[in-house]
Amino acid sequence: MSNTVDARGLSCPQPVMKTFDQIKAQSTGEIVVLVDTDTARENVSRAAESKGWAVAAVEPEDNGYRITIRKDG
Amino acid sequence: MKNVLATKRGIIAVGAVIGVLASLLQFWGNPANMGICVACFLRDTTGALGLHRAAVVQYIRPEIIGFILGSFVAAYLFKEFRPRSGSAPITRFVLGAFAMIGSLLFLGCPWRALLRLAGGDWNALFGLFGLAAGIWIGTQFLKKGYNLGATKPTYAAAGWIFPIIAAGLLVLMLLNPQISGEPQSGVLFYSAEGPGSMHAPLLISLVIGLGIGFLAQKSRFCTMGAVRDLILFKQTHLFSGLAALTVAAFIANLALKQFHPGFEGQPVAHTMYIWNFGGMVLAGLAFTLAGGCPGRQLFLSGEGDGDAAIFVIGMIVGAAFAHNFGLASSGAGATPVGIKALFIGLAVCLSIGFTMRESIKA
């Protein structure tokens, strides 16, 4: 079971901040981030990778994307 | 899926291209150290429409039209057009108005601050320090949970409105073309002297604006975001684009003999360092609270973001007030009433930062 961060509709830099908050909260495992723009998709992916998380999947969903990031313990 | 322009090399290339084109625009007729200035150009456009009557700054800037339409085309081409709105529009309008008032106290937006530096205008350093300080204040609010709330998807037609307005401005220009030496042509005002009278040929300005709008939409170029991400996340991604713009403009200025170092006698600038600093503190804070520099707001408005469009309209109204009330600085310096407006603007933006935050989870 992975935690979900809903960052749809939020201005920069909120999607990245919310992703970092969740990364801080669980340090390893899987997180799903929902975004609704391509800018947010790129920013969240870049930010996750900068913290050593891998972008496992990016799937289109509704009007945006469902990003799955993962870090093994 | 891979977006080359959003890589580190991509953003550096885009920054460098913007820097060189800005320097060339000056060479081709735009005012010195003002190849591109989103605040100044929105202000000139406001004047051309007669919403303020400062005779020296009236000209519809085709670069602005190009920024919006270039972004619109890129967004459609790459299926990134996302009509959306509804995130605190009135707040964004007020932030836009005070962002403009702060910028006109300094005499330039962040883009022009960089171009002024690249042209040797050392007064710009105080503006850039102010910008960084304003952004730093904004990041403190972000850390405390400041948030204007989420946008909602809306009708495609709603996303078209602002690009159509931009196209309408171009039609107005073509129907009411400038008559040399005349202050008016049909419904439009044209500066006969001063910065508003200095401009590259319409077609060159428009094509360069379209090109930059296209590149900036794809690369997410943002001068405020550059400093914000550095402070907030220690990320240098956007900052490398900002640095590339400055260095490229500096080299191009050297090549075109447009580099004139000093504090005194700089074009469309004043030496009151406190107000150069203060004006950009206000602008930097307003941009941070709104989530983008003025250029970025134009690009967002082109890809369907109705709230960014409201911010831009706020800037236009702010420009009208700035000149009708005498808030804007001139080469002689800041005005007493402009300084009052600075403190009112800071009070308003700080209030927005303090009061509009999500309740923080314990």
XYZ file of C-alpha atoms in Angstrom:
435
model
C 0.000 0.000 0.000
C 1.526 3.293 -1.062
C 0.758 6.773 0.206
C -0.823 9.204 -2.243
C 0.023 12.898 -2.572
C -2.687 14.843 -4.396
C -0.997 17.876 -5.962
C -3.529 18.434 -8.735
C -4.271 22.074 -9.490
C -1.539 23.496 -7.264
C 0.862 26.268 -8.333
C 4.644 25.906 -8.291
C 6.342 24.911 -6.057
C 3.553 23.169 -4.060
C 3.646 19.798 -5.883
C 7.383 19.476 -5.157
C 6.982 20.643 -1.542
C 4.190 18.142 -0.896
C 6.273 15.347 -2.444
C 9.255 16.256 -0.263
C 7.023 16.307 2.835
C 5.921 12.739 2.114
C 9.492 11.633 1.317
C 10.553 13.030 4.678
C 7.679 11.233 6.395
C 8.468 7.737 5.121
C 12.093 7.807 3.839
C 11.657 4.559 1.852
C 8.902 2.636 0.064
C 6.475 3.844 -2.567
C 4.647 7.130 -3.070
C 2.018 7.991 -5.680
C 1.865 11.671 -6.694
C -1.112 12.978 -8.674
C -0.450 16.088 -10.790
C -2.370 17.842 -13.560
C 0.288 19.642 -15.608
C 3.395 18.564 -17.507
C 5.440 21.121 -15.582
C 4.456 19.509 -12.278
C 5.128 16.028 -13.728
C 8.686 17.050 -14.676
C 9.330 18.943 -11.451
C 8.132 16.130 -9.195
C 10.155 13.521 -11.126
C 13.296 15.683 -11.024
C 12.837 16.430 -7.318
C 12.298 12.754 -6.413
C 15.414 11.700 -8.324
C 17.434 14.396 -6.543
C 16.548 12.665 -3.252
C 17.605 9.247 -4.527
C 14.092 8.029 -5.372
C 13.418 6.240 -8.668
C 10.518 7.215 -10.892
C 8.904 3.801 -11.322
C 5.953 4.804 -13.498
C 4.198 7.799 -15.044
C 0.696 7.039 -16.262
C -1.883 9.424 -17.697
C -4.903 9.669 -15.414
C -7.981 11.864 -15.767
C -6.702 15.226 -16.888
C -3.145 14.683 -15.640
C -0.644 12.089 -14.478
C -0.169 9.482 -11.789
C 3.519 9.337 -10.853
C 4.838 6.407 -8.830
C 8.176 6.930 -7.098
C 10.030 4.282 -5.162
C 13.024 3.885 -2.876
C 14.136 0.578 -1.433
C 15.077 0.381 2.212
C 7.779 11.838 -23.562
C 11.298 13.124 -22.929
C 11.294 16.903 -23.003
C 14.768 17.958 -24.119
C 14.191 21.629 -23.320
C 13.399 20.802 -19.685
C 16.790 19.160 -19.125
C 19.696 21.087 -17.660
C 21.255 21.583 -21.091
C 17.863 22.556 -22.459
C 17.207 25.295 -19.925
C 20.758 26.646 -20.342
C 20.297 26.756 -24.124
C 16.945 28.535 -23.778
C 18.405 31.074 -21.332
C 21.306 31.770 -23.675
C 19.026 32.174 -26.694
C 16.818 34.641 -24.775
C 19.914 36.602 -23.674
C 21.290 36.934 -27.207
C 17.887 37.792 -28.707
C 17.290 40.446 -26.035
C 20.641 42.045 -26.834
C 19.841 41.912 -30.554
C 16.418 43.500 -29.965
C 18.248 46.441 -28.390
C 20.539 46.573 -31.408
C 17.481 46.579 -33.690
C 15.735 49.401 -31.874
C 14.395 48.466 -28.436
C 15.483 50.775 -25.567
C 18.941 50.230 -24.073
C 19.158 47.425 -21.498
C 15.494 46.747 -22.292
C 15.619 44.183 -25.077
C 12.897 42.395 -23.192
C 11.161 43.654 -20.070
C 7.825 42.082 -19.293
C 6.844 44.782 -16.800
C 7.949 47.700 -19.016
C 6.368 46.178 -22.107
C 3.036 45.534 -20.388
C 3.244 49.132 -19.141
C 3.893 50.415 -22.690
C 0.978 48.318 -23.964
C -1.249 49.771 -21.230
C -0.251 53.252 -22.406
C -0.874 52.483 -26.073
C -4.455 51.574 -25.151
C -4.818 54.913 -23.368
C -5.254 53.343 -19.935
C -2.512 55.692 -18.777
C -1.388 58.837 -20.548
C 2.364 58.955 -19.899
C 3.271 60.042 -23.434
C 6.798 58.576 -23.390
C 5.725 54.977 -22.681
C 2.977 54.121 -25.146
C 3.443 51.276 -27.615
C 1.824 47.850 -27.932
C 4.848 45.586 -27.590
C 4.659 42.723 -30.093
C 7.045 40.709 -27.896
C 4.263 40.372 -25.288
C 1.779 39.193 -27.934
C 4.408 36.723 -29.162
C 5.102 35.367 -25.674
C 1.425 34.475 -25.174
C 0.810 33.116 -28.669
C 4.137 31.261 -28.877
C 3.332 29.476 -25.632
C -0.207 28.777 -26.897
C 1.163 27.135 -30.059
C 3.736 25.056 -28.143
C 1.097 23.930 -25.629
C -1.241 22.810 -28.402
C 1.491 21.149 -30.443
C 2.730 19.083 -27.496
C -0.737 18.418 -26.053
C -0.015 20.463 -22.927
C -2.896 22.914 -23.329
C -4.779 22.648 -20.023
C -7.611 25.157 -19.594
C -7.862 25.797 -15.862
C -8.804 28.535 -13.392
C -10.334 29.198 -10.021
C -7.332 29.490 -7.693
C -7.933 32.741 -5.816
C -8.264 35.036 -8.867
C -8.845 38.288 -6.944
C -5.731 37.620 -4.843
C -3.688 36.998 -7.983
C -5.064 40.218 -9.500
C -3.875 42.236 -6.489
C -0.482 40.472 -6.489
C -0.109 41.339 -10.191
C -0.926 44.995 -9.576
C 1.616 45.347 -6.760
C 4.222 43.311 -8.649
C 3.968 45.947 -11.378
C 4.107 48.871 -8.945
C 7.250 47.395 -7.336
C 8.833 46.738 -10.727
C 8.175 50.310 -11.889
C 9.772 51.681 -8.723
C 12.955 49.855 -9.754
C 12.253 50.307 -13.503
C 12.206 46.735 -14.685
C 11.061 43.192 -14.102
C 13.544 40.426 -13.177
C 14.310 39.877 -16.867
C 15.299 43.504 -17.286
C 17.236 43.468 -14.013
C 19.435 40.761 -15.565
C 19.681 42.630 -18.878
C 20.595 45.857 -17.067
C 23.371 43.993 -15.263
C 24.520 42.479 -18.568
C 24.657 46.000 -20.004
C 26.853 47.279 -17.154
C 24.159 49.068 -15.121
C 25.380 48.317 -11.600
C 22.203 49.799 -10.063
C 20.597 46.544 -11.161
C 22.560 44.746 -8.443
C 20.411 46.445 -5.789
C 17.305 45.380 -7.683
C 18.533 41.790 -7.887
C 19.397 41.744 -4.164
C 15.901 43.092 -3.493
C 14.385 40.436 -5.749
C 16.224 37.696 -3.851
C 15.122 39.193 -0.516
C 11.486 39.362 -1.641
C 11.623 35.772 -2.870
C 13.211 34.684 0.422
C 10.303 36.247 2.336
C 7.927 34.412 0.004
C 9.632 31.071 0.666
C 9.119 31.572 4.413
C 5.372 31.802 3.756
C 5.528 28.718 1.513
C 7.241 26.768 4.279
C 4.496 27.810 6.701
C 1.813 26.386 4.423
C 0.925 29.410 2.255
C -1.253 28.180 -0.603
C -3.776 29.866 -2.892
C -5.674 26.624 -3.417
C -6.111 24.381 -6.418
C -7.245 25.350 -9.893
C -10.073 23.479 -11.560
C -10.207 22.326 -15.172
C -12.450 24.551 -17.274
C -13.785 24.811 -20.833
C -11.282 24.825 -23.676
C -12.894 28.064 -24.870
C -12.035 29.725 -21.542
C -8.383 28.854 -22.105
C -8.573 30.496 -25.527
C -9.746 33.881 -24.205
C -6.374 35.350 -23.265
C -4.563 34.184 -26.419
C -7.450 35.699 -28.433
C -7.028 38.993 -26.548
C -3.313 38.900 -27.488
C -4.207 38.280 -31.126
C -6.714 41.128 -30.871
C -3.939 43.502 -29.783
C -1.996 42.549 -32.911
C -5.068 43.216 -35.075
C -5.438 46.626 -33.381
C -1.815 47.410 -34.256
C -2.272 46.404 -37.879
C -5.506 48.422 -38.203
C -4.007 51.469 -36.456
C -0.380 51.489 -37.644
C 2.143 53.934 -36.259
C 2.418 57.224 -38.165
C 5.947 58.579 -37.847
C 6.138 61.453 -35.364
C 2.398 61.330 -34.540
C 1.286 60.595 -30.945
C -1.875 58.809 -32.046
C -3.139 56.570 -34.830
C -6.848 55.796 -34.711
C -7.593 54.424 -31.258
C -3.968 53.711 -30.318
C -1.375 55.970 -28.734
C 2.232 55.855 -29.932
C 5.132 57.571 -28.142
C 6.827 60.133 -30.382
C 9.785 60.287 -27.996
C 11.140 58.428 -24.960
C 11.414 54.674 -24.385
C 8.021 54.009 -25.971
C 9.265 55.417 -29.277
C 12.207 53.021 -29.348
C 11.341 49.676 -30.797
C 12.581 47.065 -33.213
C 10.486 46.597 -36.374
C 7.091 45.038 -35.575
C 7.726 41.809 -37.474
C 11.128 41.182 -35.822
C 9.687 41.825 -32.352
C 6.731 39.554 -33.023
C 8.763 36.670 -34.452
C 11.305 36.797 -31.609
C 8.450 36.966 -29.094
C 6.786 33.917 -30.663
C 10.074 31.994 -30.615
C 10.780 32.813 -26.967
C 7.174 32.034 -25.986
C 7.483 28.638 -27.653
C 10.849 27.791 -26.057
C 9.929 29.124 -22.627
C 6.663 27.175 -22.491
C 8.532 23.917 -23.135
C 11.498 24.699 -20.888
C 9.399 26.232 -18.013
C 11.886 29.135 -17.879
C 11.164 31.288 -14.803
C 13.415 33.935 -13.256
C 11.627 33.941 -9.896
C 11.510 30.148 -9.771
C 15.261 30.136 -10.409
C 15.986 31.971 -7.169
C 13.118 30.350 -5.240
C 14.222 26.777 -6.018
C 17.776 27.660 -5.067
C 16.645 28.996 -1.672
C 13.943 26.413 -0.992
C 15.396 23.197 -2.439
C 19.038 24.059 -3.249
C 18.130 23.131 -6.836
C 20.128 24.872 -9.566
C 18.022 23.732 -12.536
C 16.134 26.961 -13.322
C 18.974 29.081 -11.979
C 21.302 27.746 -14.660
C 18.882 29.195 -17.254
C 18.907 32.563 -15.522
C 22.729 32.572 -15.390
C 22.932 31.574 -19.061
C 20.648 34.476 -20.017
C 22.848 36.972 -18.176
C 26.163 35.671 -19.520
C 24.868 35.376 -23.090
C 23.415 38.899 -23.021
C 26.704 40.218 -21.597
C 28.761 38.597 -24.373
C 26.323 39.782 -27.045
C 26.409 43.299 -25.566
C 30.225 43.297 -25.733
C 30.105 42.171 -29.367
C 27.496 44.829 -30.246
C 29.284 47.552 -28.219
C 26.280 47.854 -25.890
C 28.208 47.347 -22.632
C 28.650 50.601 -20.658
C 29.597 49.936 -17.024
C 28.725 52.384 -14.242
C 26.090 53.677 -11.853
C 25.399 57.155 -13.253
C 23.568 58.025 -16.450
C 22.324 54.507 -17.149
C 19.390 54.296 -19.595
C 15.887 54.233 -18.054
C 17.332 53.783 -14.561
C 17.915 55.743 -11.363
C 20.576 55.552 -8.665
C 18.403 55.564 -5.518
C 19.667 52.218 -4.331
C 17.264 51.878 -1.399
C 14.233 52.137 -3.694
C 15.821 49.974 -6.382
C 16.160 47.372 -3.645
C 12.747 48.030 -2.064
C 10.793 47.993 -5.322
C 12.135 44.568 -6.177
C 11.510 43.218 -2.663
C 7.835 43.955 -3.298
C 7.917 42.502 -6.829
C 9.842 39.383 -5.756
C 7.424 38.716 -2.903
C 4.383 39.173 -5.160
C 5.823 36.878 -7.858
C 6.619 34.192 -5.280
C 3.149 34.322 -3.749
C 1.670 34.032 -7.265
C 3.995 31.169 -8.297
C 5.838 32.726 -11.240
C 7.785 35.691 -12.643
C 5.892 37.960 -15.063
C 7.306 36.150 -18.106
C 6.209 32.807 -16.712
C 2.719 34.222 -16.033
C 2.456 35.146 -19.727
C 3.568 31.663 -20.812
C 1.125 30.032 -18.368
C -1.696 32.236 -19.648
C -0.871 30.964 -23.149
C -1.207 27.318 -22.094
C -4.681 27.877 -20.644
C -4.044 29.068 -17.081
C -6.788 31.612 -16.470
C -5.382 32.604 -13.061
C -2.047 33.553 -14.637
C -4.036 35.656 -17.117
C -5.718 37.422 -14.174
C -2.253 38.144 -12.719
C -1.226 39.726 -16.047
C -4.413 41.836 -16.110
C -3.522 42.871 -12.549
C -0.116 43.991 -13.851
C -1.816 46.044 -16.589
C -4.101 47.745 -14.058
C -1.094 48.247 -11.751
C 0.739 49.976 -14.610
C -2.224 52.266 -15.199
C -2.283 53.265 -11.518
C 1.514 53.582 -11.445
C 1.496 56.242 -14.155
C -1.857 57.916 -13.433
C -0.922 58.365 -9.753
C 2.757 59.140 -10.397
C 4.044 56.048 -8.575
C 6.503 55.002 -11.282
C 10.109 56.123 -10.977
C 11.967 57.968 -13.724
C 15.617 58.646 -14.472
C 15.406 61.307 -11.741
C 14.525 58.673 -9.146
C 11.635 57.332 -7.114
C 8.699 59.609 -6.270
C 7.445 60.240 -2.704
C 4.053 58.764 -3.578
C 5.752 55.759 -5.190
C 7.528 55.083 -1.904
C 4.189 55.237 -0.053
C 2.762 52.752 -2.555
C 5.741 50.458 -1.882
C 4.889 50.246 1.809
C 1.176 49.758 1.098
C 2.111 46.988 -1.339
C 4.384 45.294 1.188
C 1.637 45.461 3.827
C -0.878 43.929 1.404
C 1.451 41.137 0.225
C 2.530 40.285 3.785
C -1.140 40.141 4.824
C -1.833 37.754 1.956
C 1.113 35.602 3.025
C 0.043 35.509 6.654
C -3.666 34.893 6.127
C -3.846 32.508 3.172
C -2.384 29.297 4.432
C -3.629 25.778 4.803
C -4.129 24.651 8.354
C -0.958 22.774 9.173
C -1.237 19.226 10.373
C 0.134 18.812 13.879
